[in-house]
Amino acid sequence: MAKRRRLFLLLVLCLLAGSRIAAADTNPQDAAALKSLMKKWSNVPASWRQKSNDPCGEKWDGIACDNTSRVTSLNLFGMNMRGTLGDDIGSLTELRVLDLSSNRDLGGPLTPAIGKLIQLKNLALIGCSFSGTIPSELGNLAQLEFFGLNSNKFTGTIPPSLGKLSKVKWLDLADNNLIGRLPNSRDNGAGLDQLLIAEHFHLNQNGLEGPIPEYMFNSNMRLKHILLDRNRFSGSIPASIGVLTKLEVLRLNDNSFTDQVPDMKNLTILHVLMLSNNKLRGPMPNLTGMNGLQNVDLSNNSFTSSGVPTWFTDLPNLITLTMQSVAISGKLPQKLFSLPNLQHVILNDNQLNDTLDMGNNISKELGLVDIRNNKITSLTVYSSLDSKILKLEGNPLCSGSLLSGTMLCTDRLTEHPPVPSSFDVQCANPFVETMVFRSPSFADVIKYLPELHKNLSTTLSSCTPNKLGLVPYSEGTYLNVDIRACPVNSKRFNYSQVLNCFNLTLQTYKPPETFGPYYVHAHPYPFHDKASRAVLIGVVTGSVLLVVGLALIGVYAARQKKRAQKLVSINNPFASWGSTEEDIGEAPKLKSARCFTLEELRLSTNDFREINAIGAGGYGTVYRGKLMDGQLIAIKRSKKGSMQGGLEFKTEIELLSRVHHKNLVGLVGFCFEKGERMLVYEFISNGTLSEALYGIKGVQLDWSRRLKIALDSARGLAYLHDHANPPIIHRDVKSTNILLDAKMTAKVADFGLSLLVSDSEEGELCTNVKGTLGYLDPEYYMTQQLTAKSDVYSFGVVLIELIVAKPPIHDKKYIIREVKTALDMEDSMYCGLKDVMDPVLRKMGDIPGFPRFLKMALQCVEEVGPDRPSMNNIVREIEMIMQDNGLTPDSMSASSSFSVDSTAKKFVPRYPYSNMSTSSTTFEMNSRAFEYSGGFPSQGSLKNRNSTS
Ligand SMILES: *[C@@H]1O[C@H](CO)[C@@H](O)[C@H](O)[C@H]1NC(C)=O
Ligand SMILES: *[C@@H]1O[C@H](CO)[C@@H](O)[C@H](O)[C@H]1NC(C)=O
Ligand SMILES: *[C@@H]1O[C@H](CO)[C@@H](O)[C@H](O)[C@H]1NC(C)=O
Ligand SMILES: *[C@@H]1O[C@H](CO)[C@@H](O)[C@H](O)[C@H]1NC(C)=O
Ligand SMILES: *[C@@H]1O[C@H](CO)[C@@H](O)[C@H](O)[C@H]1NC(C)=O
């Protein structure tokens, strides 16, 4: 053993010294080139290190050779390699395949020497970190068929010489930082218009610009997929696109295209047409006859206002129709909703009017009909209609009718539950790679997933029989599906298995057609146990070990320093703040928030795996994570391009890093990197109050717990109102924003909407009304004057929820009105309240202090702010209710982090029977009725009607 080690050491030292050992079999030029390349790479496959100097003969992983021992294939996809690609690559002149994809830390400028590989057919450097310009020498690769440089950091313009790649079928430069115009042969001598057999132009997600000339496309081209979305193209859409009759996917969305949409009638097999978020004008395009269309999105353009286009009912294969804010008016035809494959119809912010009658023959696939903010005045309802499907908020029929307050009229889209991962698999060392589908035809993957699973399982069956998991999730505008493969009869996959099984980069695998174009990136795979890896490094070379050791010490020291600084952010993480339009104002001022790297958070959540998702909403997803030091965290990851913009992100960081209270969820840090916005909170283990009250958890909260939760959250809010400097109005108090920790201590969360109350007297602010329906203060809603009393109203709704254990708006009813009505009914008060009260609570029988609590809750939801108590008074009142009833919550005396403002008037409840509840254990409500009037803490608001008669 020791001998062997010494041998290795010797060998490696020789290599390091640069001496070249003649290859036994492999062409010496190729062998030398590979060894030289290897010097610039860490984490090459073990066989490269262990075997000596004959890559072909000894079958190094990732190498293939021909019968003359020339190297023809270099495939090191997904090896976690770090380093740069040296000029020596140019010596491998017989290379046909060069695939170094999914090595995230492999990068630097791309060497022009690649241009010497004139036999190369497949060049894939996908998902690495290559930077600088694309060398024009790549135009010499006359045999090239597959050209994938997407998801790197390339800058500069597209070299016109790429027009000489006359055999290229697949051209993918997406997701880089390329700028400038598309090169064409007329203006630039050579250009993309010469790529006559190319089927794929994937140039999305760059900074490409300028008009696209008519002569960019011609009828000799064979293009199937044109992805130009998310660039800065301007001018009109070239009419020559209309001659590309083989076209299946056309994505031009998120550019600045202007003028009229050209005639595309001949594109009869086009599946996906995305023109949204441009500046297109003129008449609404007529898509009649384009019968292949499955997914159409023309949203947010400036078309001439029109009636409902006739083609709405003419496209037999439609799956997804999205037409937001395109000025269409009139009545929606029933026939649209009976198209057999239809899943999502998104028509919000138009002028649709008249009655909405979807008919009785609604597509079984239909999952969402979003018609918010139109002019619909009435609705014909059939029993088959599910309110989860239809969204009508902002239509005349929602105001003042029976429908207001129903699910149909709430402003939030149904939060899609995480996709059930029925196809997921679990094992210690799964190989994970993400397929990014850039243009699926559907919005809801559920129906299509089984087919993909079957299809992929077959393709990969030789490596992972019956052990393939699929986990779909959406990221930004694209659909991601994680392929998770478990090894059979072994602990982990080895290098050659990964290289031979999962190399989907070269597009040899074809998914079902509705999934559209994709690319894959592999996640770093643990080829070794950490320990054995360390040994290996030790064996290889002492000097490397020294370097690594020093680095580790450095890292350790840095960590300690970070800790010592109490997580103060080290450098300015917001250097890039303000680089996008949404980022308003200066970088956040941070006190004690830590800046996490994207990588750290990826590691802590297992690459944002679906199983770590603990909540989802319009803003994005919340993940559970575990930091290296074992601390549990909750990560709120904003959707890319989500409405919750930079300002709200910043607000929340600034606020949270300033406030510290045991009843407020603490911010641990944040991440602002690569367009990601993430907030990292302490992990609160017992979920939200709403879950505890009426969620799936089945926790039964007894009365004293509920009082304690009310007290905790009131203290958190009182701190914000009265002790934070300047005071803070939360603006989104609701039961889903009150979290319960392991000890059932309540903590107020989510300050995304919060406002600072500086200077302005009385803390009155005029703002755009924001908040959550059901909790929104009606006074604030009407006057737009925001005060701390708006939070009090919302908190009152939460207090009523504690009694009723239902969402504030449910079954078309508003609990505040319901409770008030129940109490107003003179004779049947008990029955009334009994019906609305939480049965769990009712069964408990003993509800000490209930009348006082109820009274206080109702005063919180008084119509006008001044009639409502302050948060401080509420804290005092709950404390007294608890004390008077012999409930002494542990933390009551220990509330050192919070001191009640001594100048605040002592709150004296005027409830006439406040003594009663102290002594009697059961509150018999049926003997009394109450009338509510006046405010709080004003007097006599709760009167006994029937008295003691
Ligand atoms: C090597 O293989 C090629 C075809 O792949 C063949 O034409 C050639 O004769 C072979 N050379 C030798 C030395 O076997
Ligand atoms: C569509 O095809 C027909 C028949 O080939 C041709 O006459 C017509 O000009 C084409 N239209 C467009 C817009 O290219
Ligand atoms: C749309 O095109 C079809 C067929 O090309 C034609 O019959 C129809 O009248 C057009 N619709 C409108 C509104 O122009
Ligand atoms: C719907 O809107 C259109 C266009 O604005 C108008 O002509 C029509 O009268 C409206 N219909 C109803 C029922 O309001
Ligand atoms: C992966 O690579 C191996 C060998 O290089 C090849 O035989 C196999 O077909 C490839 N698989 C896919 C899906 O491309």
PDB file of N, CA and C in Angstrom, residues 686-713:
ATOM      1  N   ASN A 686     -43.423  25.141  13.851  1.00  0.00           N
ATOM      2  CA  ASN A 686     -44.790  24.633  13.944  1.00  0.00           C
ATOM      3  C   ASN A 686     -45.790  25.246  12.963  1.00  0.00           C
ATOM      4  N   GLY A 687     -45.270  25.889  11.936  1.00  0.00           N
ATOM      5  CA  GLY A 687     -46.170  26.348  10.888  1.00  0.00           C
ATOM      6  C   GLY A 687     -46.923  27.615  11.247  1.00  0.00           C
ATOM      7  N   THR A 688     -47.950  27.901  10.479  1.00  0.00           N
ATOM      8  CA  THR A 688     -48.673  29.144  10.655  1.00  0.00           C
ATOM      9  C   THR A 688     -49.857  28.946  11.588  1.00  0.00           C
ATOM     10  N   LEU A 689     -50.339  30.064  12.112  1.00  0.00           N
ATOM     11  CA  LEU A 689     -51.516  30.009  12.963  1.00  0.00           C
ATOM     12  C   LEU A 689     -52.711  29.472  12.184  1.00  0.00           C
ATOM     13  N   SER A 690     -52.823  29.871  10.926  1.00  0.00           N
ATOM     14  CA  SER A 690     -53.992  29.401  10.181  1.00  0.00           C
ATOM     15  C   SER A 690     -53.954  27.886  10.018  1.00  0.00           C
ATOM     16  N   GLU A 691     -52.766  27.339   9.830  1.00  0.00           N
ATOM     17  CA  GLU A 691     -52.669  25.879   9.740  1.00  0.00           C
ATOM     18  C   GLU A 691     -53.090  25.233  11.056  1.00  0.00           C
ATOM     19  N   ALA A 692     -52.647  25.844  12.148  1.00  0.00           N
ATOM     20  CA  ALA A 692     -52.974  25.268  13.447  1.00  0.00           C
ATOM     21  C   ALA A 692     -54.477  25.352  13.703  1.00  0.00           C
ATOM     22  N   LEU A 693     -55.105  26.414  13.204  1.00  0.00           N
ATOM     23  CA  LEU A 693     -56.530  26.597  13.480  1.00  0.00           C
ATOM     24  C   LEU A 693     -57.420  25.776  12.562  1.00  0.00           C
ATOM     25  N   TYR A 694     -57.120  25.799  11.284  1.00  0.00           N
ATOM     26  CA  TYR A 694     -58.005  25.083  10.384  1.00  0.00           C
ATOM     27  C   TYR A 694     -57.268  24.420   9.249  1.00  0.00           C
ATOM     28  N   GLY A 695     -56.021  24.174   9.494  1.00  0.00           N
ATOM     29  CA  GLY A 695     -55.236  23.586   8.425  1.00  0.00           C
ATOM     30  C   GLY A 695     -55.244  22.080   8.493  1.00  0.00           C
ATOM     31  N   ILE A 696     -54.284  21.527   7.781  1.00  0.00           N
ATOM     32  CA  ILE A 696     -54.217  20.091   7.655  1.00  0.00           C
ATOM     33  C   ILE A 696     -53.558  19.456   8.870  1.00  0.00           C
ATOM     34  N   LYS A 697     -52.953  20.295   9.702  1.00  0.00           N
ATOM     35  CA  LYS A 697     -52.103  19.729  10.743  1.00  0.00           C
ATOM     36  C   LYS A 697     -52.890  19.019  11.842  1.00  0.00           C
ATOM     37  N   GLY A 698     -54.113  19.483  12.059  1.00  0.00           N
ATOM     38  CA  GLY A 698     -54.917  18.846  13.085  1.00  0.00           C
ATOM     39  C   GLY A 698     -54.464  19.148  14.502  1.00  0.00           C
ATOM     40  N   VAL A 699     -53.738  20.249  14.680  1.00  0.00           N
ATOM     41  CA  VAL A 699     -53.387  20.656  16.033  1.00  0.00           C
ATOM     42  C   VAL A 699     -54.662  21.189  16.671  1.00  0.00           C
ATOM     43  N   GLN A 700     -54.953  20.804  17.857  1.00  0.00           N
ATOM     44  CA  GLN A 700     -56.102  21.421  18.508  1.00  0.00           C
ATOM     45  C   GLN A 700     -55.594  22.407  19.549  1.00  0.00           C
ATOM     46  N   LEU A 701     -55.864  23.650  19.277  1.00  0.00           N
ATOM     47  CA  LEU A 701     -55.397  24.683  20.189  1.00  0.00           C
ATOM     48  C   LEU A 701     -56.438  24.877  21.283  1.00  0.00           C
ATOM     49  N   ASP A 702     -56.021  24.688  22.518  1.00  0.00           N
ATOM     50  CA  ASP A 702     -56.984  24.944  23.587  1.00  0.00           C
ATOM     51  C   ASP A 702     -57.078  26.443  23.838  1.00  0.00           C
ATOM     52  N   TRP A 703     -57.983  26.812  24.672  1.00  0.00           N
ATOM     53  CA  TRP A 703     -58.283  28.236  24.841  1.00  0.00           C
ATOM     54  C   TRP A 703     -57.091  29.013  25.382  1.00  0.00           C
ATOM     55  N   SER A 704     -56.408  28.438  26.370  1.00  0.00           N
ATOM     56  CA  SER A 704     -55.303  29.205  26.951  1.00  0.00           C
ATOM     57  C   SER A 704     -54.181  29.378  25.925  1.00  0.00           C
ATOM     58  N   ARG A 705     -53.981  28.358  25.085  1.00  0.00           N
ATOM     59  CA  ARG A 705     -52.999  28.497  24.006  1.00  0.00           C
ATOM     60  C   ARG A 705     -53.380  29.638  23.080  1.00  0.00           C
ATOM     61  N   ARG A 706     -54.666  29.702  22.780  1.00  0.00           N
ATOM     62  CA  ARG A 706     -55.110  30.750  21.857  1.00  0.00           C
ATOM     63  C   ARG A 706     -54.884  32.136  22.453  1.00  0.00           C
ATOM     64  N   LEU A 707     -55.164  32.226  23.767  1.00  0.00           N
ATOM     65  CA  LEU A 707     -54.914  33.516  24.420  1.00  0.00           C
ATOM     66  C   LEU A 707     -53.436  33.856  24.356  1.00  0.00           C
ATOM     67  N   LYS A 708     -52.623  32.862  24.591  1.00  0.00           N
ATOM     68  CA  LYS A 708     -51.185  33.090  24.588  1.00  0.00           C
ATOM     69  C   LYS A 708     -50.714  33.519  23.192  1.00  0.00           C
ATOM     70  N   ILE A 709     -51.253  32.870  22.180  1.00  0.00           N
ATOM     71  CA  ILE A 709     -50.882  33.229  20.804  1.00  0.00           C
ATOM     72  C   ILE A 709     -51.306  34.664  20.498  1.00  0.00           C
ATOM     73  N   ALA A 710     -52.518  35.022  20.951  1.00  0.00           N
ATOM     74  CA  ALA A 710     -52.988  36.392  20.754  1.00  0.00           C
ATOM     75  C   ALA A 710     -52.052  37.365  21.448  1.00  0.00           C
ATOM     76  N   LEU A 711     -51.638  37.000  22.661  1.00  0.00           N
ATOM     77  CA  LEU A 711     -50.758  37.884  23.431  1.00  0.00           C
ATOM     78  C   LEU A 711     -49.404  38.031  22.735  1.00  0.00           C
ATOM     79  N   ASP A 712     -48.839  36.900  22.354  1.00  0.00           N
ATOM     80  CA  ASP A 712     -47.524  36.942  21.692  1.00  0.00           C
ATOM     81  C   ASP A 712     -47.548  37.828  20.459  1.00  0.00           C
ATOM     82  N   SER A 713     -48.536  37.571  19.611  1.00  0.00           N
ATOM     83  CA  SER A 713     -48.522  38.323  18.358  1.00  0.00           C
ATOM     84  C   SER A 713     -48.848  39.791  18.605  1.00  0.00           C
TER      85      SER A 713
END
